[in-house]
PDB file of C-alpha atoms in Angstrom:
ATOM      1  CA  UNK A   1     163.122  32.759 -47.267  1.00 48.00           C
ATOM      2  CA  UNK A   2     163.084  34.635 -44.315  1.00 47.00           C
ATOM      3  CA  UNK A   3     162.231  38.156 -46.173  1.00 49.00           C
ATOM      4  CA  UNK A   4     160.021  37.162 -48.336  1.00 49.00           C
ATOM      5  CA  UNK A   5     157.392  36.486 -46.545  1.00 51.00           C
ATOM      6  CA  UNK A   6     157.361  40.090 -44.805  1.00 61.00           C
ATOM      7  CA  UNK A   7     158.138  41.652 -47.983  1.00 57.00           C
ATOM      8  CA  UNK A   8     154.738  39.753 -49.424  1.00 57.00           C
ATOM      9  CA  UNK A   9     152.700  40.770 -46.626  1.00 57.00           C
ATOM     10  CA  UNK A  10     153.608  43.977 -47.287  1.00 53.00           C
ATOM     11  CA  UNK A  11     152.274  43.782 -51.163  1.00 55.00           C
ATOM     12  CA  UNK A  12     149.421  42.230 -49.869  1.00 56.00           C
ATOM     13  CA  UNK A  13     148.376  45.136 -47.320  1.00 54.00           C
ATOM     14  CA  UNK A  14     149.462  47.818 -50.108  1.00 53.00           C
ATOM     15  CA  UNK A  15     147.059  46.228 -52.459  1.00 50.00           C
ATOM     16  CA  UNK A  16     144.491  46.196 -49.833  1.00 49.00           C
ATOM     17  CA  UNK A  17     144.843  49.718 -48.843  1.00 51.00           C
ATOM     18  CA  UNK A  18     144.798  51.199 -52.480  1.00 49.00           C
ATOM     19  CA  UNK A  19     141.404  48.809 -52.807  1.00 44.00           C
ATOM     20  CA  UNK A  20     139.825  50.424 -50.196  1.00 45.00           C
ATOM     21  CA  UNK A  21     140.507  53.773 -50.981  1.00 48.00           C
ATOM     22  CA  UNK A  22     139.152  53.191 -54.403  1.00 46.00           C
ATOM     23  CA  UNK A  23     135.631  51.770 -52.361  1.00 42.00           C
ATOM     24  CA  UNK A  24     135.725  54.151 -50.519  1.00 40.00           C
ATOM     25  CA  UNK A  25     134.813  56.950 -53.358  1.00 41.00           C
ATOM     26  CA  UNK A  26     131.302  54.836 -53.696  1.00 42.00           C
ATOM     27  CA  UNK A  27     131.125  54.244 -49.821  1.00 44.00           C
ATOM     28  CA  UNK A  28     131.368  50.886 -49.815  1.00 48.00           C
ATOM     29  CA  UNK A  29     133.349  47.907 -48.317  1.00 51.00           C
ATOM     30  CA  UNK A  30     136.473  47.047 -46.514  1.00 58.00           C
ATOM     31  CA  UNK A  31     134.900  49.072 -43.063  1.00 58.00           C
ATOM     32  CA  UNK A  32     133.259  51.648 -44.919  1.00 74.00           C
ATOM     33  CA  UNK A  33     129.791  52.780 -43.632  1.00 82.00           C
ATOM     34  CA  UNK A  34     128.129  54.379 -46.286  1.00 85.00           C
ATOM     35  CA  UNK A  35     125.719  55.857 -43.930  1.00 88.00           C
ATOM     36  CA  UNK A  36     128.368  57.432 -41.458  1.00 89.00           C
ATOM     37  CA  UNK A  37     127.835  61.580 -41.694  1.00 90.00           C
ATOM     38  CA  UNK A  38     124.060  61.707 -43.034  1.00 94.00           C
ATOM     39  CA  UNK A  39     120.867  61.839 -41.398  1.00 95.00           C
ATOM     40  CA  UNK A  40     120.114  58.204 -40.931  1.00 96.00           C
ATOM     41  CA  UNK A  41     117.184  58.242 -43.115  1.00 97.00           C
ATOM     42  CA  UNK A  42     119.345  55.441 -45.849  1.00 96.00           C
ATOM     43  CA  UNK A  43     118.718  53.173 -43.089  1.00 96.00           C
ATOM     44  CA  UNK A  44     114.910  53.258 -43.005  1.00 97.00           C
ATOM     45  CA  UNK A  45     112.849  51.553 -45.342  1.00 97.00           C
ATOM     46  CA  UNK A  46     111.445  53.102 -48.698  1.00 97.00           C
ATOM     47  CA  UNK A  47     107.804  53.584 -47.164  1.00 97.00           C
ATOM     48  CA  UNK A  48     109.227  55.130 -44.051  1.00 98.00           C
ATOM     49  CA  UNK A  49     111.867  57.391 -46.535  1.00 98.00           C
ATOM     50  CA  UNK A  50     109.032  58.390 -48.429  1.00 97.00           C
ATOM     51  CA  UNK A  51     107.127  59.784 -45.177  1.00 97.00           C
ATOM     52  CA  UNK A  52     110.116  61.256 -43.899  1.00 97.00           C
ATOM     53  CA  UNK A  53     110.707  63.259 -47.395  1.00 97.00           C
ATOM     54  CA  UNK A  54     107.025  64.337 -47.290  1.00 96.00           C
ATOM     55  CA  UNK A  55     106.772  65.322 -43.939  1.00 97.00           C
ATOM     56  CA  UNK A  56     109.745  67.765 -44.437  1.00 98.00           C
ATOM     57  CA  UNK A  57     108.575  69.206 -47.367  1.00 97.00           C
ATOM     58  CA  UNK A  58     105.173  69.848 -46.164  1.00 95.00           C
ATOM     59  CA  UNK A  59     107.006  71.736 -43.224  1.00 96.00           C
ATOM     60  CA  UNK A  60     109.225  73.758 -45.236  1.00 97.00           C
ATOM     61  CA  UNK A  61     108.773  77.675 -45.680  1.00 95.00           C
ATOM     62  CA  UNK A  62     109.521  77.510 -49.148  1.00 97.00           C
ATOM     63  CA  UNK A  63     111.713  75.890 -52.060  1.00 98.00           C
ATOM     64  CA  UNK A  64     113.016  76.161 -55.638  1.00 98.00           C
ATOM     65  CA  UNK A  65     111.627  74.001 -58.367  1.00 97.00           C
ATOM     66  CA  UNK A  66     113.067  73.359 -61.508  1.00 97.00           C
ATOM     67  CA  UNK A  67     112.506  71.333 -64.555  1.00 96.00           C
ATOM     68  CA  UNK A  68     110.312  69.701 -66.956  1.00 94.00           C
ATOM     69  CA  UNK A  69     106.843  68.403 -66.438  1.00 89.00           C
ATOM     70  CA  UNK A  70     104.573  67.075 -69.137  1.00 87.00           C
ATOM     71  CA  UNK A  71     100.565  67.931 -68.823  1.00 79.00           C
ATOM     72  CA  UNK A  72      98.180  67.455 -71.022  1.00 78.00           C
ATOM     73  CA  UNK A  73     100.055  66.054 -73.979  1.00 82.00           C
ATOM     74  CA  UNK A  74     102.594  68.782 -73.908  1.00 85.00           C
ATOM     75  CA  UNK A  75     105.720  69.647 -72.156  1.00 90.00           C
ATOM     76  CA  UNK A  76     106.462  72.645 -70.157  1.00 90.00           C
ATOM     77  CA  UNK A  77     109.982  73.865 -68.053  1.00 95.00           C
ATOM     78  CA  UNK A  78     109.704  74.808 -64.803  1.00 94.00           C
ATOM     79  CA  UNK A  79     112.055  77.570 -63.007  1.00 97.00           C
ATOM     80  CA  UNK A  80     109.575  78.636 -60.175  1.00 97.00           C
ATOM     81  CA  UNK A  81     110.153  79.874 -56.453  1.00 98.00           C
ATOM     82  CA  UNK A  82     107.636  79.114 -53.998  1.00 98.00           C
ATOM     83  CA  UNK A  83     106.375  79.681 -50.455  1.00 96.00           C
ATOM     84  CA  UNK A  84     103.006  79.378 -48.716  1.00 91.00           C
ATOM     85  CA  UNK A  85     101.916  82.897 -49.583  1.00 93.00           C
ATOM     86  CA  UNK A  86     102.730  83.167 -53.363  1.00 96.00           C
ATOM     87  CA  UNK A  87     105.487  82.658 -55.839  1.00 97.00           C
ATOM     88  CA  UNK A  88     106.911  83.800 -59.326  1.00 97.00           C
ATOM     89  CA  UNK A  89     109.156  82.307 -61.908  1.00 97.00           C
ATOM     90  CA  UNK A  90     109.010  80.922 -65.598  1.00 96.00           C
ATOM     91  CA  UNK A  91     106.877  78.762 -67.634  1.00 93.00           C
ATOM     92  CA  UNK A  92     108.206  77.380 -70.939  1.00 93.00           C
ATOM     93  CA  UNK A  93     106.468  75.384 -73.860  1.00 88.00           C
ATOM     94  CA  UNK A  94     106.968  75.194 -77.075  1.00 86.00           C
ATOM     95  CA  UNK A  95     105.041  77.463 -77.783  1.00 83.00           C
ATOM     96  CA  UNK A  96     105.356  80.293 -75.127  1.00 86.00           C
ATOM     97  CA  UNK A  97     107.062  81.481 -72.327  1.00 91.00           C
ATOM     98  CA  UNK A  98     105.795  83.363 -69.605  1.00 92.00           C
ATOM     99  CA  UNK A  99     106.389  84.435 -66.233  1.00 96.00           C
ATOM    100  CA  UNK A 100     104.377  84.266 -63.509  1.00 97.00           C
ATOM    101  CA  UNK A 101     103.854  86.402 -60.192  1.00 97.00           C
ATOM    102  CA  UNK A 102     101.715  85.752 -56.794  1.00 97.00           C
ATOM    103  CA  UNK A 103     101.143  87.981 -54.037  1.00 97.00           C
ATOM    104  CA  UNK A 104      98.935  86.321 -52.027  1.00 96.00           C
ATOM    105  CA  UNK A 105      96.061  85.992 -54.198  1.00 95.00           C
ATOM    106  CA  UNK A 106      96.905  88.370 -56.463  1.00 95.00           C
ATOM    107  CA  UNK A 107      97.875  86.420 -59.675  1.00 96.00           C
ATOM    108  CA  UNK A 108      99.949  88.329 -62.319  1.00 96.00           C
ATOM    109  CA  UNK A 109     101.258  87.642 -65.965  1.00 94.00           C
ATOM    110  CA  UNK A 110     103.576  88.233 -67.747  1.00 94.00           C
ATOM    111  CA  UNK A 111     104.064  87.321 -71.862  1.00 90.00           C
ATOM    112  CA  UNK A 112     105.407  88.547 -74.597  1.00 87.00           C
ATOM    113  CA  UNK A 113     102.678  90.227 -77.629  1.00 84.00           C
ATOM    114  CA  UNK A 114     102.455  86.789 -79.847  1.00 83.00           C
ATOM    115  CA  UNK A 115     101.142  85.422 -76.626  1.00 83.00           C
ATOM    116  CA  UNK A 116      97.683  87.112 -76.818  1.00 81.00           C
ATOM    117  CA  UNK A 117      97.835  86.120 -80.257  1.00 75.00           C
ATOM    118  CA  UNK A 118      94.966  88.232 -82.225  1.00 66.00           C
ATOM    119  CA  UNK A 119      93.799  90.175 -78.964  1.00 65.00           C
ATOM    120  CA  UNK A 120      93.009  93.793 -80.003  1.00 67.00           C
ATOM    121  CA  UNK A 121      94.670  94.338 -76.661  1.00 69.00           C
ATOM    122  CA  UNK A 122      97.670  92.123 -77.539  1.00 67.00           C
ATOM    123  CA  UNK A 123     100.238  95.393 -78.378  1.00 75.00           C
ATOM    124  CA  UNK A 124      99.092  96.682 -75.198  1.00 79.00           C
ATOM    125  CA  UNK A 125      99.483  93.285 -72.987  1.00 84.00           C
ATOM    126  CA  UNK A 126     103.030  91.920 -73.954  1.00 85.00           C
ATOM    127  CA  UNK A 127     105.543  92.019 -72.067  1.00 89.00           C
ATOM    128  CA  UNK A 128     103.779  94.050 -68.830  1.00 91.00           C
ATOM    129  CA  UNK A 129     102.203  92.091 -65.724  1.00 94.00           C
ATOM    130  CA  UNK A 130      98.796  91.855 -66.570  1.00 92.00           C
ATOM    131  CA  UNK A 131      96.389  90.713 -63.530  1.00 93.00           C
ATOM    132  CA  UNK A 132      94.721  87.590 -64.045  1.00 92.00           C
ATOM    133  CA  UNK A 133      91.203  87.961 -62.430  1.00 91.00           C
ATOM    134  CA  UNK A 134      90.038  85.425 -59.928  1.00 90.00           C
ATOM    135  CA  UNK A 135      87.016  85.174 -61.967  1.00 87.00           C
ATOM    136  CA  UNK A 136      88.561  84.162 -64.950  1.00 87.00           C
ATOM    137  CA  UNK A 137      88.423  80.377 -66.162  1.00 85.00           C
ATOM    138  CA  UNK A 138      92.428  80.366 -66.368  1.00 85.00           C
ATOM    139  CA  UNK A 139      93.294  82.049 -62.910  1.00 90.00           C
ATOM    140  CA  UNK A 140      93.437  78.541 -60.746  1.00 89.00           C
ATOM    141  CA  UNK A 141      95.309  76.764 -64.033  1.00 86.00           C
ATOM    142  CA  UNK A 142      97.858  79.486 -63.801  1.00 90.00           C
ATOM    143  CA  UNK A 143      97.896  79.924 -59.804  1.00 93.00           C
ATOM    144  CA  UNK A 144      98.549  76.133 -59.786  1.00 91.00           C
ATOM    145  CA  UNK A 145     101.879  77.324 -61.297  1.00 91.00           C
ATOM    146  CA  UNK A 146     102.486  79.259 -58.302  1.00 96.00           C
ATOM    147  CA  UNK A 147     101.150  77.317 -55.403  1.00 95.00           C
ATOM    148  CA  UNK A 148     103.924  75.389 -53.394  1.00 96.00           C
ATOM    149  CA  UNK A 149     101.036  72.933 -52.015  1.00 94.00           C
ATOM    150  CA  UNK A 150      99.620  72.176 -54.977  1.00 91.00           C
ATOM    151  CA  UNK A 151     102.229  71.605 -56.978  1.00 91.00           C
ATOM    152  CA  UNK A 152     104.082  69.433 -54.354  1.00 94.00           C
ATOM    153  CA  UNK A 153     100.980  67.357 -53.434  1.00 91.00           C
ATOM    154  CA  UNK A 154     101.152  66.767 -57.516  1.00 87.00           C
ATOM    155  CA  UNK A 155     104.715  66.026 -58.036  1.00 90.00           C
ATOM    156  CA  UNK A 156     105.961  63.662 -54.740  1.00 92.00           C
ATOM    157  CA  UNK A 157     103.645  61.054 -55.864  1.00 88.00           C
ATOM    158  CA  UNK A 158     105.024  57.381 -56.489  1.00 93.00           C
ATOM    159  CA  UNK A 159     102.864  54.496 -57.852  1.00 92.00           C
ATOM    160  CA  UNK A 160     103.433  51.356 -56.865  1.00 94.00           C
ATOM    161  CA  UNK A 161     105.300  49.322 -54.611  1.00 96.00           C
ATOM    162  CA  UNK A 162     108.126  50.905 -53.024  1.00 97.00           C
ATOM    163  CA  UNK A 163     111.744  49.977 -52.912  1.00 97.00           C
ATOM    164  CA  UNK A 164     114.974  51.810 -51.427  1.00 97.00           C
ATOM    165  CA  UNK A 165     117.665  52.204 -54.354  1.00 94.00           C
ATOM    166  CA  UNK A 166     121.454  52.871 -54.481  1.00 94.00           C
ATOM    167  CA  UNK A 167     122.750  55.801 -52.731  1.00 96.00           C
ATOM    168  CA  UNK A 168     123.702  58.617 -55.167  1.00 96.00           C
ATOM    169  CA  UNK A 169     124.202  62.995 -55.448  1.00 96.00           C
ATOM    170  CA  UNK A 170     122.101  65.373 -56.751  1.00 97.00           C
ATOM    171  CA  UNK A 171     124.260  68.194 -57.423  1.00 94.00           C
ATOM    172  CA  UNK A 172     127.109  68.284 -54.357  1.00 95.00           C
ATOM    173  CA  UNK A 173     124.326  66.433 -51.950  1.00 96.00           C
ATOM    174  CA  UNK A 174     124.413  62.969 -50.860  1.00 97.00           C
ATOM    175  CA  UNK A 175     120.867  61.116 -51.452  1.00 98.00           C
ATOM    176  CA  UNK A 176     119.023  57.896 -51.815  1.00 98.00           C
ATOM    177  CA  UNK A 177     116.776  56.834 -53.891  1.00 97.00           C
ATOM    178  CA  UNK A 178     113.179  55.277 -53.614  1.00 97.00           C
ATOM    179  CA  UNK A 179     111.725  53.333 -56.522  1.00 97.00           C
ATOM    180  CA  UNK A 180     108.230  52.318 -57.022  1.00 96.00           C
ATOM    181  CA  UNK A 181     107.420  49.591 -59.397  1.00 95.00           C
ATOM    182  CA  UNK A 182     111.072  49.207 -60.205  1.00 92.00           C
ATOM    183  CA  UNK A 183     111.714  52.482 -61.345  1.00 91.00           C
ATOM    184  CA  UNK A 184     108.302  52.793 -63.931  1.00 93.00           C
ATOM    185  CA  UNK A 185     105.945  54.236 -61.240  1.00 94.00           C
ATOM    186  CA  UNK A 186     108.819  57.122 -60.583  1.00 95.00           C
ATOM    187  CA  UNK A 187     111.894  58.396 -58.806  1.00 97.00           C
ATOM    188  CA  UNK A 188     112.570  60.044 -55.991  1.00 98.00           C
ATOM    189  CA  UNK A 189     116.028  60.941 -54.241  1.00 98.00           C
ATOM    190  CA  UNK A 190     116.138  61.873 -50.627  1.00 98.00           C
ATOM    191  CA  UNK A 191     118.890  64.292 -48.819  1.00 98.00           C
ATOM    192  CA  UNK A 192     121.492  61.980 -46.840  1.00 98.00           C
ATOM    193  CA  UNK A 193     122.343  65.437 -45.288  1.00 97.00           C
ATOM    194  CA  UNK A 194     120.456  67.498 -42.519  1.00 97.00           C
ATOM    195  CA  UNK A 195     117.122  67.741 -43.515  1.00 98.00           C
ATOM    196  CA  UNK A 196     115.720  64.792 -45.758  1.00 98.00           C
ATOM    197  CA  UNK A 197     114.131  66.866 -48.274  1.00 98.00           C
ATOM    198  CA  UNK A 198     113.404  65.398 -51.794  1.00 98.00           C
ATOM    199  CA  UNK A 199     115.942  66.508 -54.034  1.00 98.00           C
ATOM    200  CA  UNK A 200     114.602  65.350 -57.233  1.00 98.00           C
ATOM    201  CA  UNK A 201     111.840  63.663 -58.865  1.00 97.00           C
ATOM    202  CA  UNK A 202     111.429  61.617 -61.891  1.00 95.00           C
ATOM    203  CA  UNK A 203     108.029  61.033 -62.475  1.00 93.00           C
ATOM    204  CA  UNK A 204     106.300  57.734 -63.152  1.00 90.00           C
ATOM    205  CA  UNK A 205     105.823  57.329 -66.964  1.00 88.00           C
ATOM    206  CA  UNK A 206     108.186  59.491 -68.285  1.00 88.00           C
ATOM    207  CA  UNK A 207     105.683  62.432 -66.783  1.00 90.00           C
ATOM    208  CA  UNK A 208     108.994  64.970 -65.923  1.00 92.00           C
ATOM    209  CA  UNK A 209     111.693  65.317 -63.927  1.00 95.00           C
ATOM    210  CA  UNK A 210     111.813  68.022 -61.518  1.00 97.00           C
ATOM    211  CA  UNK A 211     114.678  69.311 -58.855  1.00 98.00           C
ATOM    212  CA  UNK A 212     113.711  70.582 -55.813  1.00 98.00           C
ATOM    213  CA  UNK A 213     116.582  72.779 -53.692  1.00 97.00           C
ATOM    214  CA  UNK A 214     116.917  76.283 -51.688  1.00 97.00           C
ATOM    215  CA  UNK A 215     114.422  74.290 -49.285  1.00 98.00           C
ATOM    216  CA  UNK A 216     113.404  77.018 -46.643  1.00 96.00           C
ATOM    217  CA  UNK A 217     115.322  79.785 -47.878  1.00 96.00           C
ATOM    218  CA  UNK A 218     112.552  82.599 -48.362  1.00 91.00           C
ATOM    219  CA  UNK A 219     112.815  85.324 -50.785  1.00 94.00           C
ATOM    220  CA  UNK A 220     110.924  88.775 -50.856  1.00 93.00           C
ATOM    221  CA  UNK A 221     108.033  88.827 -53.215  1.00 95.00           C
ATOM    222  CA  UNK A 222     106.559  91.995 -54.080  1.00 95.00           C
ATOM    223  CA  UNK A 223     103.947  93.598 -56.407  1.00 95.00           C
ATOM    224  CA  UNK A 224     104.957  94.852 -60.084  1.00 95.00           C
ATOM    225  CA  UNK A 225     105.101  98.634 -60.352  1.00 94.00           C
ATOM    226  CA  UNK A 226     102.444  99.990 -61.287  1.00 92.00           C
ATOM    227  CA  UNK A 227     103.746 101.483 -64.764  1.00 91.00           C
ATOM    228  CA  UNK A 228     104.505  97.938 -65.758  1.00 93.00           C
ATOM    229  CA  UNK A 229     100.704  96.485 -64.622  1.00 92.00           C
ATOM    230  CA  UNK A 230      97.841  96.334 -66.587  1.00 89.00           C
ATOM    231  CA  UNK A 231      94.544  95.699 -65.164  1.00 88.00           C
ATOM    232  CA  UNK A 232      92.279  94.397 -67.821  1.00 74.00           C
ATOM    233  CA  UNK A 233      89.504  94.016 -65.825  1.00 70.00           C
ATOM    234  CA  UNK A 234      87.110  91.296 -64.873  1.00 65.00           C
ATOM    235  CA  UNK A 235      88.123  88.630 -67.751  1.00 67.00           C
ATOM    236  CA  UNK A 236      91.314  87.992 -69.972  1.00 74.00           C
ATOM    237  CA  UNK A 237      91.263  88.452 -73.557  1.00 66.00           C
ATOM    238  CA  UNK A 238      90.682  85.232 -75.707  1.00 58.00           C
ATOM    239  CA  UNK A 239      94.117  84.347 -77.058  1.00 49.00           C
ATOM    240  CA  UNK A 240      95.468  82.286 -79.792  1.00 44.00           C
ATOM    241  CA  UNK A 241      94.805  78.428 -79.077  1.00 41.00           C
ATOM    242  CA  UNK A 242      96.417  76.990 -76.076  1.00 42.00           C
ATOM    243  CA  UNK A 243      95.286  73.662 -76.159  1.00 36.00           C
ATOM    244  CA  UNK A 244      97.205  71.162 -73.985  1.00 39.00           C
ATOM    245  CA  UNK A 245      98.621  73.504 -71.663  1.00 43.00           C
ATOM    246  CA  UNK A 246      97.288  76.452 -69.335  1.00 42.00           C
ATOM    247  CA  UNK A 247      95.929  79.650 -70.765  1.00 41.00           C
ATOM    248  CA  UNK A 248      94.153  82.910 -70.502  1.00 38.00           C
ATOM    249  CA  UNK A 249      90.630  82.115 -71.197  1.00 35.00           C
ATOM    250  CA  UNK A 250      89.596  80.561 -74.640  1.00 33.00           C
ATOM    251  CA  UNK A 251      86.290  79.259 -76.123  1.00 29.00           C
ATOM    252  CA  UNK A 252      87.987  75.706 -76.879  1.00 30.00           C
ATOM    253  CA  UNK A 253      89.323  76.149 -73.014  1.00 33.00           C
ATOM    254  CA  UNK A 254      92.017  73.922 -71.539  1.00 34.00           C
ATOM    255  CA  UNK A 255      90.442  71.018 -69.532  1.00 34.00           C
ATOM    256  CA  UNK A 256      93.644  70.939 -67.186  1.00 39.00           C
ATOM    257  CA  UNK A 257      91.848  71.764 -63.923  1.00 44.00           C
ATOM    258  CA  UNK A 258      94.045  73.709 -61.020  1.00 56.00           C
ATOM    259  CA  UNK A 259      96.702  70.910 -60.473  1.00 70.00           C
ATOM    260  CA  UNK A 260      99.469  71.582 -63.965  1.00 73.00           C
ATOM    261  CA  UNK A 261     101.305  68.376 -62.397  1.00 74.00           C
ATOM    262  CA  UNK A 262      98.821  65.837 -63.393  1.00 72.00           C
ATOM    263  CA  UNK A 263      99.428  63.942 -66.589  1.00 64.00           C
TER     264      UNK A 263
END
């Protein structure tokens, strides 16, 4: 009898310790302080998470969004980099894809031929950076694209009443999440880890989900070369209906205003 008891303890506390280690992979139980390491900010509460987020991401340089966000009906991919002065990436729909470049205010184009659809100019357009005028109807549609305010302002938006979710990772990064109106007024996940920049986004009624990273690293962004510009002059071409989405100028236009993130 005597060495049983010892050799039961001893089961016991090996069962215990394998337990824990398990919890331990989710950061919970048996000691475990899931918040031990990060920032603090899983300790606040969702309102004062949500400040935090947006008060680091209005003070950030620049950042890298990627994507899907729907607009007008229609669904477009996002790969853009962005910093106060300008930006450039890709824009996919269905339909097209282009790319887009901003130096300063200096908007720029870029689209393959079918784009311009039955421009007399379409041959000569596609697939060169072709300046979009600041005159022309599409130029703040399209510079929304490109502007890191705008398009933040737009996207960190949650409706409802807020609540802090479970702890999770976007990509190798510890986050947690903040829910408004359980989930249906959107998403957002919060860096655990330095600086609590929003990570991602899931937007309230099924409006996109977006990933936000490469917060404050900058990146050079220079004008096209000249032999791959075209300046068409004070107005873009009419192209092939865009409807839905952001476009060169058209007669049946776009009615998307400057902000691409609203529904």
């Amino acid at each position: 009898m005597t060495a049983y008891f010892p050799a039961a303890r001893l089961r016991r506390a090996a069962f215990i310790g394998v337990l824990c280690a398990g919890l331990a992979v989710t950061g919970t139980g048996c000691g475990e302080d899931p918040d031990e390491g990060t920032n603090g900010v899983g300790k606040l509460s969702a309102d004062k998470i949500e400040e935090k987020a947006k008060a680091a991401a209005t003070e950030a340089d620049a950042v890298h969004l990627s994507g899907t966000l729907v607009s007008g009906g229609k669904s477009f991919t996002l790969d853009m980099r962005l910093k106060s002065d300008g930006g450039s990436g890709e824009v996919k729909s269905n339909d097209d894809t282009f790319q887009l470049l901003r130096v300063g205010e200096q908007l720029y184009l870029k689209a393959s031929a079918a784009f311009w659809g039955q421009s007399d100019s379409a041959g000569k357009l596609g697939d060169k950076f072709v300046k979009v005028p600041e005159g022309d109807p599409s130029y703040k549609q399209f510079r929304g694209f490109t502007d890191m305010d705008v398009l933040l302002d737009g996207l960190l938006g949650l409706e409802g009443k807020l609540a802090k979710g479970s702890y999770t990772k976007v990509g190798h990064t510890r986050a947690v999440q903040v829910t408004a109106d359980a989930g249906k007024g959107g998403k957002l996940s919060v860096s655990l880890e330095g600086t609590p920049y929003p990570l991602l986004m899931e937007r309230a009624g099924g409006a996109g989900r977006v990933e936000l990273a490469e917060w404050g690293k900058t990146f050079p962004l220079e004008a096209p070369a000249q032999d791959q510009t075209v300046d068409y002059g004070s107005q873009l071409p009419t192209t092939k209906d865009q409807s839905g989405g952001p476009a060169p100028s058209s007669s049946k236009g776009t009615g998307q205003g400057a902000n691409p993130t609203k529904p």
